PDB file of C-alpha atoms and ligand atoms in Angstrom:
ATOM      1  CA  UNK I   1       0.000   0.000   0.000  1.00  0.00           C
ATOM      2  CA  UNK I   2       1.457   3.355  -1.007  1.00  0.00           C
ATOM      3  CA  UNK I   3       1.083   6.559   1.033  1.00  0.00           C
ATOM      4  CA  UNK I   4      -0.202   8.366  -2.041  1.00  0.00           C
ATOM      5  CA  UNK I   5      -3.182   6.016  -2.381  1.00  0.00           C
ATOM      6  CA  UNK I   6      -6.457   7.847  -1.777  1.00  0.00           C
ATOM      7  CA  UNK I   7      -8.603   8.011   1.334  1.00  0.00           C
ATOM      8  CA  UNK I   8     -12.060   6.675   0.443  1.00  0.00           C
ATOM      9  CA  UNK I   9     -15.193   8.194   1.936  1.00  0.00           C
ATOM     10  CA  UNK I  10     -18.808   7.280   1.435  1.00  0.00           C
ATOM     11  CA  UNK I  11     -22.258   8.331   2.541  1.00  0.00           C
ATOM     12  CA  UNK I  12     -25.812   7.477   1.587  1.00  0.00           C
ATOM     13  CA  UNK I  13     -25.701  10.716  -0.375  1.00  0.00           C
ATOM     14  CA  UNK I  14     -24.270  14.202  -0.467  1.00  0.00           C
ATOM     15  CA  UNK I  15     -24.308  14.837   3.315  1.00  0.00           C
ATOM     16  CA  UNK I  16     -20.984  13.163   3.999  1.00  0.00           C
ATOM     17  CA  UNK I  17     -19.302  15.920   2.000  1.00  0.00           C
ATOM     18  CA  UNK I  18     -19.520  17.829   5.308  1.00  0.00           C
ATOM     19  CA  UNK I  19     -17.066  15.223   6.613  1.00  0.00           C
ATOM     20  CA  UNK I  20     -14.979  15.293   3.433  1.00  0.00           C
ATOM     21  CA  UNK I  21     -14.568  19.076   3.924  1.00  0.00           C
ATOM     22  CA  UNK I  22     -13.164  18.568   7.422  1.00  0.00           C
ATOM     23  CA  UNK I  23     -10.849  15.753   6.290  1.00  0.00           C
ATOM     24  CA  UNK I  24      -9.642  17.820   3.359  1.00  0.00           C
ATOM     25  CA  UNK I  25      -9.097  20.902   5.563  1.00  0.00           C
ATOM     26  CA  UNK I  26      -6.944  18.927   8.004  1.00  0.00           C
ATOM     27  CA  UNK I  27      -5.181  16.754   5.405  1.00  0.00           C
ATOM     28  CA  UNK I  28      -5.013  18.887   2.247  1.00  0.00           C
ATOM     29  CA  UNK I  29      -2.269  16.778   0.644  1.00  0.00           C
ATOM     30  CA  UNK I  30      -4.240  13.554   0.764  1.00  0.00           C
ATOM     31  CA  UNK I  31      -5.896  12.230  -2.381  1.00  0.00           C
ATOM     32  CA  UNK I  32      -9.565  11.409  -1.800  1.00  0.00           C
ATOM     33  CA  UNK I  33     -12.434   9.562  -3.453  1.00  0.00           C
ATOM     34  CA  UNK I  34     -15.948  10.321  -2.221  1.00  0.00           C
ATOM     35  CA  UNK I  35     -19.009   8.215  -3.012  1.00  0.00           C
ATOM     36  CA  UNK I  36     -22.511   9.663  -2.756  1.00  0.00           C
ATOM     37  CA  UNK I  37     -24.827   6.649  -2.832  1.00  0.00           C
ATOM     38  CA  UNK I  38     -27.744   9.010  -3.434  1.00  0.00           C
ATOM     39  CA  UNK I  39     -29.718   6.482  -5.405  1.00  0.00           C
ATOM     40  CA  UNK I  40     -30.105   4.489  -2.178  1.00  0.00           C
ATOM     41  CA  UNK I  41     -30.692   7.455   0.169  1.00  0.00           C
ATOM     42  CA  UNK I  42     -31.959   7.566   2.794  1.00  0.00           C
ATOM     43  CA  UNK I  43     -30.220   4.669   4.552  1.00  0.00           C
ATOM     44  CA  UNK I  44     -31.999   5.711   7.749  1.00  0.00           C
ATOM     45  CA  UNK I  45     -35.196   3.957   6.700  1.00  0.00           C
ATOM     46  CA  UNK I  46     -33.533   0.683   5.691  1.00  0.00           C
ATOM     47  CA  UNK I  47     -33.035  -2.504   7.678  1.00  0.00           C
ATOM     48  CA  UNK I  48     -29.667  -3.325   9.191  1.00  0.00           C
ATOM     49  CA  UNK I  49     -29.094  -6.086   6.601  1.00  0.00           C
ATOM     50  CA  UNK I  50     -29.822  -3.703   3.736  1.00  0.00           C
ATOM     51  CA  UNK I  51     -27.440  -1.111   5.194  1.00  0.00           C
ATOM     52  CA  UNK I  52     -24.687  -3.711   5.641  1.00  0.00           C
ATOM     53  CA  UNK I  53     -24.942  -4.858   2.039  1.00  0.00           C
ATOM     54  CA  UNK I  54     -24.918  -1.270   0.701  1.00  0.00           C
ATOM     55  CA  UNK I  55     -21.830  -0.561   2.810  1.00  0.00           C
ATOM     56  CA  UNK I  56     -20.068  -3.625   1.381  1.00  0.00           C
ATOM     57  CA  UNK I  57     -20.872  -2.458  -2.154  1.00  0.00           C
ATOM     58  CA  UNK I  58     -19.414   0.989  -1.411  1.00  0.00           C
ATOM     59  CA  UNK I  59     -16.278  -0.297   0.303  1.00  0.00           C
ATOM     60  CA  UNK I  60     -15.672  -2.820  -2.513  1.00  0.00           C
ATOM     61  CA  UNK I  61     -15.729   0.036  -5.009  1.00  0.00           C
ATOM     62  CA  UNK I  62     -13.361   2.160  -2.912  1.00  0.00           C
ATOM     63  CA  UNK I  63     -10.930  -0.735  -2.482  1.00  0.00           C
ATOM     64  CA  UNK I  64     -11.077  -1.505  -6.220  1.00  0.00           C
ATOM     65  CA  UNK I  65      -9.892   2.101  -6.551  1.00  0.00           C
ATOM     66  CA  UNK I  66      -6.949   1.418  -4.228  1.00  0.00           C
ATOM     67  CA  UNK I  67      -8.100   3.338  -1.170  1.00  0.00           C
ATOM     68  CA  UNK I  68      -5.733   2.978   1.772  1.00  0.00           C
ATOM     69  CA  UNK I  69      -8.349   3.813   4.411  1.00  0.00           C
ATOM     70  CA  UNK I  70     -12.125   4.195   4.411  1.00  0.00           C
ATOM     71  CA  UNK I  71     -14.084   6.892   6.210  1.00  0.00           C
ATOM     72  CA  UNK I  72     -17.712   5.947   6.711  1.00  0.00           C
ATOM     73  CA  UNK I  73     -19.087   9.491   6.452  1.00  0.00           C
ATOM     74  CA  UNK I  74     -22.531   8.384   7.577  1.00  0.00           C
ATOM     75  CA  UNK I  75     -23.781   7.850  11.135  1.00  0.00           C
ATOM     76  CA  UNK I  76     -26.454   5.416   9.989  1.00  0.00           C
ATOM     77  CA  UNK I  77     -23.937   3.238   8.146  1.00  0.00           C
ATOM     78  CA  UNK I  78     -21.483   3.404  11.051  1.00  0.00           C
ATOM     79  CA  UNK I  79     -23.939   2.568  13.795  1.00  0.00           C
ATOM     80  CA  UNK I  80     -25.436  -0.321  11.801  1.00  0.00           C
ATOM     81  CA  UNK I  81     -22.516  -1.809   9.904  1.00  0.00           C
ATOM     82  CA  UNK I  82     -19.089  -0.779  11.215  1.00  0.00           C
ATOM     83  CA  UNK I  83     -18.524  -4.110  12.980  1.00  0.00           C
ATOM     84  CA  UNK I  84     -19.381  -6.047   9.817  1.00  0.00           C
ATOM     85  CA  UNK I  85     -17.117  -3.835   7.673  1.00  0.00           C
ATOM     86  CA  UNK I  86     -14.197  -4.142  10.080  1.00  0.00           C
ATOM     87  CA  UNK I  87     -14.643  -7.921  10.164  1.00  0.00           C
ATOM     88  CA  UNK I  88     -14.625  -8.169   6.367  1.00  0.00           C
ATOM     89  CA  UNK I  89     -11.909  -5.727   5.292  1.00  0.00           C
ATOM     90  CA  UNK I  90      -8.306  -5.302   6.362  1.00  0.00           C
ATOM     91  CA  UNK I  91      -7.896  -1.577   5.591  1.00  0.00           C
ATOM     92  CA  UNK I  92      -8.483   0.800   8.515  1.00  0.00           C
ATOM     93  CA  UNK I  93     -12.124   1.920   8.689  1.00  0.00           C
ATOM     94  CA  UNK I  94     -13.077   5.131  10.488  1.00  0.00           C
ATOM     95  CA  UNK I  95     -16.669   5.621  11.540  1.00  0.00           C
ATOM     96  CA  UNK I  96     -18.778   8.575  12.609  1.00  0.00           C
ATOM     97  CA  UNK I  97     -21.122   8.585  15.561  1.00  0.00           C
ATOM     98  CA  UNK I  98     -23.246  11.328  17.149  1.00  0.00           C
ATOM     99  CA  UNK I  99     -21.052  13.513  19.390  1.00  0.00           C
ATOM    100  CA  UNK I 100     -22.783  12.533  22.608  1.00  0.00           C
ATOM    101  CA  UNK I 101     -19.639  12.500  24.732  1.00  0.00           C
ATOM    102  CA  UNK I 102     -18.538  16.137  24.339  1.00  0.00           C
ATOM    103  CA  UNK I 103     -22.146  17.311  24.618  1.00  0.00           C
ATOM    104  CA  UNK I 104     -22.735  15.303  27.804  1.00  0.00           C
ATOM    105  CA  UNK I 105     -19.501  16.539  29.359  1.00  0.00           C
ATOM    106  CA  UNK I 106     -20.052  20.198  28.496  1.00  0.00           C
ATOM    107  CA  UNK I 107     -23.795  20.482  29.089  1.00  0.00           C
ATOM    108  CA  UNK I 108     -24.847  22.475  32.128  1.00  0.00           C
ATOM    109  CA  UNK I 109     -28.563  21.774  31.945  1.00  0.00           C
ATOM    110  CA  UNK I 110     -27.746  18.064  31.410  1.00  0.00           C
ATOM    111  CA  UNK I 111     -30.523  18.095  28.848  1.00  0.00           C
ATOM    112  CA  UNK I 112     -29.348  17.403  25.319  1.00  0.00           C
ATOM    113  CA  UNK I 113     -31.172  17.190  22.016  1.00  0.00           C
ATOM    114  CA  UNK I 114     -30.125  14.615  19.423  1.00  0.00           C
ATOM    115  CA  UNK I 115     -31.354  14.894  15.862  1.00  0.00           C
ATOM    116  CA  UNK I 116     -30.514  11.810  13.792  1.00  0.00           C
ATOM    117  CA  UNK I 117     -32.013   9.197  11.494  1.00  0.00           C
ATOM    118  CA  UNK I 118     -34.262   6.412  12.694  1.00  0.00           C
ATOM    119  CA  UNK I 119     -31.553   3.909  11.731  1.00  0.00           C
ATOM    120  CA  UNK I 120     -29.016   5.603  14.004  1.00  0.00           C
ATOM    121  CA  UNK I 121     -31.336   6.180  16.958  1.00  0.00           C
ATOM    122  CA  UNK I 122     -32.537   2.560  16.850  1.00  0.00           C
ATOM    123  CA  UNK I 123     -29.064   1.044  16.506  1.00  0.00           C
ATOM    124  CA  UNK I 124     -27.500  -1.055  19.225  1.00  0.00           C
ATOM    125  CA  UNK I 125     -24.215   0.871  19.065  1.00  0.00           C
ATOM    126  CA  UNK I 126     -25.895   4.239  19.637  1.00  0.00           C
ATOM    127  CA  UNK I 127     -28.019   2.928  22.513  1.00  0.00           C
ATOM    128  CA  UNK I 128     -24.976   1.406  24.173  1.00  0.00           C
ATOM    129  CA  UNK I 129     -23.281   4.833  24.072  1.00  0.00           C
ATOM    130  CA  UNK I 130     -26.243   6.478  25.794  1.00  0.00           C
ATOM    131  CA  UNK I 131     -25.968   4.079  28.718  1.00  0.00           C
ATOM    132  CA  UNK I 132     -22.698   5.783  29.734  1.00  0.00           C
ATOM    133  CA  UNK I 133     -24.506   8.990  30.720  1.00  0.00           C
ATOM    134  CA  UNK I 134     -27.168   8.190  33.264  1.00  0.00           C
ATOM    135  CA  UNK I 135     -27.031  11.765  34.629  1.00  0.00           C
ATOM    136  CA  UNK I 136     -28.110  13.266  31.285  1.00  0.00           C
ATOM    137  CA  UNK I 137     -31.560  13.518  29.717  1.00  0.00           C
ATOM    138  CA  UNK I 138     -31.356  12.922  25.976  1.00  0.00           C
ATOM    139  CA  UNK I 139     -34.202  14.104  23.798  1.00  0.00           C
ATOM    140  CA  UNK I 140     -33.993  11.999  20.672  1.00  0.00           C
ATOM    141  CA  UNK I 141     -35.724  13.090  17.514  1.00  0.00           C
ATOM    142  CA  UNK I 142     -35.786  11.361  14.145  1.00  0.00           C
ATOM    143  CA  UNK I 143     -35.240  13.928  11.403  1.00  0.00           C
ATOM    144  CA  UNK I 144     -38.006  12.535   9.183  1.00  0.00           C
ATOM    145  CA  UNK I 145     -37.812  14.049   5.726  1.00  0.00           C
ATOM    146  CA  UNK I 146     -34.679  16.159   6.280  1.00  0.00           C
ATOM    147  CA  UNK I 147     -32.272  13.984   4.272  1.00  0.00           C
ATOM    148  CA  UNK I 148     -34.767  13.762   1.413  1.00  0.00           C
ATOM    149  CA  UNK I 149     -35.058  17.576   1.265  1.00  0.00           C
ATOM    150  CA  UNK I 150     -31.268  18.039   1.399  1.00  0.00           C
ATOM    151  CA  UNK I 151     -30.815  15.451  -1.369  1.00  0.00           C
ATOM    152  CA  UNK I 152     -33.388  17.405  -3.401  1.00  0.00           C
ATOM    153  CA  UNK I 153     -31.386  20.623  -2.873  1.00  0.00           C
ATOM    154  CA  UNK I 154     -34.210  22.152  -0.787  1.00  0.00           C
ATOM    155  CA  UNK I 155     -32.289  23.481   2.211  1.00  0.00           C
ATOM    156  CA  UNK I 156     -33.334  27.117   2.614  1.00  0.00           C
ATOM    157  CA  UNK I 157     -37.033  26.435   2.089  1.00  0.00           C
ATOM    158  CA  UNK I 158     -40.252  26.916   4.026  1.00  0.00           C
ATOM    159  CA  UNK I 159     -40.767  23.166   4.004  1.00  0.00           C
ATOM    160  CA  UNK I 160     -37.397  22.633   5.693  1.00  0.00           C
ATOM    161  CA  UNK I 161     -37.989  25.374   8.263  1.00  0.00           C
ATOM    162  CA  UNK I 162     -41.380  23.920   9.178  1.00  0.00           C
ATOM    163  CA  UNK I 163     -39.922  20.466   9.776  1.00  0.00           C
ATOM    164  CA  UNK I 164     -37.037  21.872  11.813  1.00  0.00           C
ATOM    165  CA  UNK I 165     -39.414  23.910  13.988  1.00  0.00           C
ATOM    166  CA  UNK I 166     -41.519  20.818  14.589  1.00  0.00           C
ATOM    167  CA  UNK I 167     -38.491  18.802  15.689  1.00  0.00           C
ATOM    168  CA  UNK I 168     -36.585  21.461  17.629  1.00  0.00           C
ATOM    169  CA  UNK I 169     -39.233  23.406  19.527  1.00  0.00           C
ATOM    170  CA  UNK I 170     -40.007  20.604  22.021  1.00  0.00           C
ATOM    171  CA  UNK I 171     -36.266  20.341  22.725  1.00  0.00           C
ATOM    172  CA  UNK I 172     -35.973  24.098  23.272  1.00  0.00           C
ATOM    173  CA  UNK I 173     -39.001  24.016  25.590  1.00  0.00           C
ATOM    174  CA  UNK I 174     -37.366  21.201  27.560  1.00  0.00           C
ATOM    175  CA  UNK I 175     -34.272  23.370  28.165  1.00  0.00           C
ATOM    176  CA  UNK I 176     -31.551  21.782  26.034  1.00  0.00           C
ATOM    177  CA  UNK I 177     -28.231  23.621  25.966  1.00  0.00           C
ATOM    178  CA  UNK I 178     -26.622  21.273  23.404  1.00  0.00           C
ATOM    179  CA  UNK I 179     -27.997  20.008  20.121  1.00  0.00           C
ATOM    180  CA  UNK I 180     -26.122  17.060  18.629  1.00  0.00           C
ATOM    181  CA  UNK I 181     -26.382  16.702  14.867  1.00  0.00           C
ATOM    182  CA  UNK I 182     -26.219  12.935  14.509  1.00  0.00           C
ATOM    183  CA  UNK I 183     -26.369  12.743  10.732  1.00  0.00           C
ATOM    184  CA  UNK I 184     -23.675  13.917   8.354  1.00  0.00           C
ATOM    185  CA  UNK I 185     -26.284  15.662   6.202  1.00  0.00           C
ATOM    186  CA  UNK I 186     -27.356  17.976   9.027  1.00  0.00           C
ATOM    187  CA  UNK I 187     -24.351  20.346   9.216  1.00  0.00           C
ATOM    188  CA  UNK I 188     -25.811  21.790   6.009  1.00  0.00           C
ATOM    189  CA  UNK I 189     -28.842  22.826   8.072  1.00  0.00           C
ATOM    190  CA  UNK I 190     -26.942  24.850  10.671  1.00  0.00           C
ATOM    191  CA  UNK I 191     -27.914  28.214   9.166  1.00  0.00           C
ATOM    192  CA  UNK I 192     -31.593  27.236   9.248  1.00  0.00           C
ATOM    193  CA  UNK I 193     -31.321  25.671  12.720  1.00  0.00           C
ATOM    194  CA  UNK I 194     -29.749  28.862  14.114  1.00  0.00           C
ATOM    195  CA  UNK I 195     -32.830  30.789  13.035  1.00  0.00           C
ATOM    196  CA  UNK I 196     -34.906  28.567  15.338  1.00  0.00           C
ATOM    197  CA  UNK I 197     -32.823  27.758  18.424  1.00  0.00           C
ATOM    198  CA  UNK I 198     -31.733  30.466  20.904  1.00  0.00           C
ATOM    199  CA  UNK I 199     -28.031  31.271  20.869  1.00  0.00           C
ATOM    200  CA  UNK I 200     -27.628  29.661  24.294  1.00  0.00           C
ATOM    201  CA  UNK I 201     -27.913  26.306  22.509  1.00  0.00           C
ATOM    202  CA  UNK I 202     -24.603  24.978  21.192  1.00  0.00           C
ATOM    203  CA  UNK I 203     -24.820  22.959  17.992  1.00  0.00           C
ATOM    204  CA  UNK I 204     -22.255  20.209  17.590  1.00  0.00           C
ATOM    205  CA  UNK I 205     -21.420  17.625  14.976  1.00  0.00           C
ATOM    206  CA  UNK I 206     -18.654  15.071  14.601  1.00  0.00           C
ATOM    207  CA  UNK I 207     -16.861  16.274  11.448  1.00  0.00           C
ATOM    208  CA  UNK I 208     -13.686  17.641  13.030  1.00  0.00           C
ATOM    209  CA  UNK I 209     -13.349  14.667  15.376  1.00  0.00           C
ATOM    210  CA  UNK I 210     -13.546  12.293  12.401  1.00  0.00           C
ATOM    211  CA  UNK I 211     -10.877  14.277  10.558  1.00  0.00           C
ATOM    212  CA  UNK I 212      -8.545  14.167  13.600  1.00  0.00           C
ATOM    213  CA  UNK I 213      -9.142  10.441  13.989  1.00  0.00           C
ATOM    214  CA  UNK I 214      -8.423   9.881  10.278  1.00  0.00           C
ATOM    215  CA  UNK I 215      -5.101  11.690  10.644  1.00  0.00           C
ATOM    216  CA  UNK I 216      -4.185   9.748  13.787  1.00  0.00           C
ATOM    217  CA  UNK I 217      -4.986   6.357  12.221  1.00  0.00           C
ATOM    218  CA  UNK I 218      -3.066   7.174   9.035  1.00  0.00           C
ATOM    219  CA  UNK I 219      -0.067   8.201  11.138  1.00  0.00           C
ATOM    220  CA  UNK I 220      -0.334   5.045  13.217  1.00  0.00           C
ATOM    221  CA  UNK I 221      -0.229   2.913  10.033  1.00  0.00           C
ATOM    222  CA  UNK I 222       2.498   5.028   8.480  1.00  0.00           C
ATOM    223  CA  UNK I 223       0.131   5.943   5.684  1.00  0.00           C
ATOM    224  CA  UNK I 224       0.148   9.755   5.763  1.00  0.00           C
ATOM    225  CA  UNK I 225       0.834  11.190   2.329  1.00  0.00           C
ATOM    226  CA  UNK I 226       4.147  13.012   2.552  1.00  0.00           C
ATOM    227  CA  UNK I 227       3.698  14.795  -0.788  1.00  0.00           C
ATOM    228  CA  UNK I 228       3.801  18.599  -0.716  1.00  0.00           C
ATOM    229  CA  UNK I 229       1.301  18.760  -3.586  1.00  0.00           C
ATOM    230  CA  UNK I 230      -2.373  19.482  -2.981  1.00  0.00           C
ATOM    231  CA  UNK I 231      -4.335  16.187  -3.053  1.00  0.00           C
ATOM    232  CA  UNK I 232      -6.568  15.197  -5.936  1.00  0.00           C
ATOM    233  CA  UNK I 233     -10.244  14.917  -4.996  1.00  0.00           C
ATOM    234  CA  UNK I 234     -12.692  12.824  -7.005  1.00  0.00           C
ATOM    235  CA  UNK I 235     -16.410  12.649  -6.230  1.00  0.00           C
ATOM    236  CA  UNK I 236     -18.888  10.138  -7.622  1.00  0.00           C
ATOM    237  CA  UNK I 237     -22.655  10.276  -7.404  1.00  0.00           C
ATOM    238  CA  UNK I 238     -24.828   7.422  -8.656  1.00  0.00           C
ATOM    239  CA  UNK I 239     -27.719   9.877  -9.033  1.00  0.00           C
ATOM    240  CA  UNK I 240     -27.801  13.505 -10.185  1.00  0.00           C
ATOM    241  CA  UNK I 241     -24.184  14.731  -9.978  1.00  0.00           C
ATOM    242  CA  UNK I 242     -25.406  18.340 -10.192  1.00  0.00           C
ATOM    243  CA  UNK I 243     -26.830  18.111  -6.662  1.00  0.00           C
ATOM    244  CA  UNK I 244     -23.415  16.986  -5.437  1.00  0.00           C
ATOM    245  CA  UNK I 245     -21.737  19.844  -7.317  1.00  0.00           C
ATOM    246  CA  UNK I 246     -24.146  22.334  -5.765  1.00  0.00           C
ATOM    247  CA  UNK I 247     -23.477  21.247  -2.200  1.00  0.00           C
ATOM    248  CA  UNK I 248     -19.716  21.180  -2.758  1.00  0.00           C
ATOM    249  CA  UNK I 249     -19.755  24.581  -4.399  1.00  0.00           C
ATOM    250  CA  UNK I 250     -17.494  23.444  -7.241  1.00  0.00           C
ATOM    251  CA  UNK I 251     -17.740  21.220 -10.304  1.00  0.00           C
ATOM    252  CA  UNK I 252     -14.270  19.943 -10.986  1.00  0.00           C
ATOM    253  CA  UNK I 253     -13.670  16.275 -10.226  1.00  0.00           C
ATOM    254  CA  UNK I 254     -17.387  15.515  -9.740  1.00  0.00           C
ATOM    255  CA  UNK I 255     -18.805  12.710 -11.883  1.00  0.00           C
ATOM    256  CA  UNK I 256     -21.810  10.467 -12.330  1.00  0.00           C
ATOM    257  CA  UNK I 257     -20.863   6.790 -11.823  1.00  0.00           C
ATOM    258  CA  UNK I 258     -23.060   3.718 -11.291  1.00  0.00           C
ATOM    259  CA  UNK I 259     -20.905   2.178  -8.590  1.00  0.00           C
TER     260      UNK I 259
HETATM  261  N1  DGL C   1     -25.859  11.003   6.188  1.00  0.00           N
HETATM  262  C1  DGL C   1     -26.392   9.928   6.885  1.00  0.00           C
HETATM  263  C2  DGL C   1     -26.084   9.853   8.341  1.00  0.00           C
HETATM  264  O1  DGL C   1     -25.093  10.409   8.747  1.00  0.00           O
HETATM  265  C3  DGL C   1     -27.522   9.125   6.467  1.00  0.00           C
HETATM  266  C4  DGL C   1     -28.779   9.731   6.133  1.00  0.00           C
HETATM  267  C5  DGL C   1     -29.649   8.677   5.555  1.00  0.00           C
HETATM  268  O2  DGL C   1     -29.331   8.189   4.482  1.00  0.00           O
HETATM  269  O3  DGL C   1     -30.665   8.338   6.166  1.00  0.00           O
HETATM  270  O4  DGL C   1     -26.796   9.231   9.082  1.00  0.00           O
END
């Protein structure tokens, strides 16, 4: 395995680009390949077995393209299939989980809101994590419809704002001081969320933590790219690549591919 081989990332769609941005910001010399499995979004509504087999398909494609490490840029895929992926593949696999730990440690009201997909909130891994914080009240909310609207490019819309108000107001009324975004699509909603929650509520996601973990694991395996050149980034969508281009804010290196 060569250090210049790419880091592979995948998500059920375009949301995991929020993770790619953090990885790229911290490791700008790394080559990357990102897969948006938009044709199968949302994963959050699928069964565990369906999610596992979609993850295998994505990782197979990334490994066929010589990736040296895989970042699962999707909470739903991580919480439902990380064990199965790690058992099957020998490359390092980094997962993403809702940032419960920092929120629980920093919260003063000890009342925390978690917005995530049904697949994440129902997963065994997520529920095991919650058990570690018996002194905290977690208000869990499934973000029904949010991923679909983001995938349709409808972020700053009335429809989105109405759903967010519906999901967030009960949390605000209950006195949350932290809101955990437990889905890699949701960082794209921060501007809209800030219009609804008071500024005493801190919004946190896991993007930077995943980037730091990616760097640490690459270093541990002696796989950091030592090149001084800026890395090459390639993005594939198996649906409308324009939606992916729009969320990234650039077009170069973005392609349609039926992986
Ligand atoms: N972006 C995803 C996550 O982090 C999945 C959304 C979905 O496909 O349901 O959970």
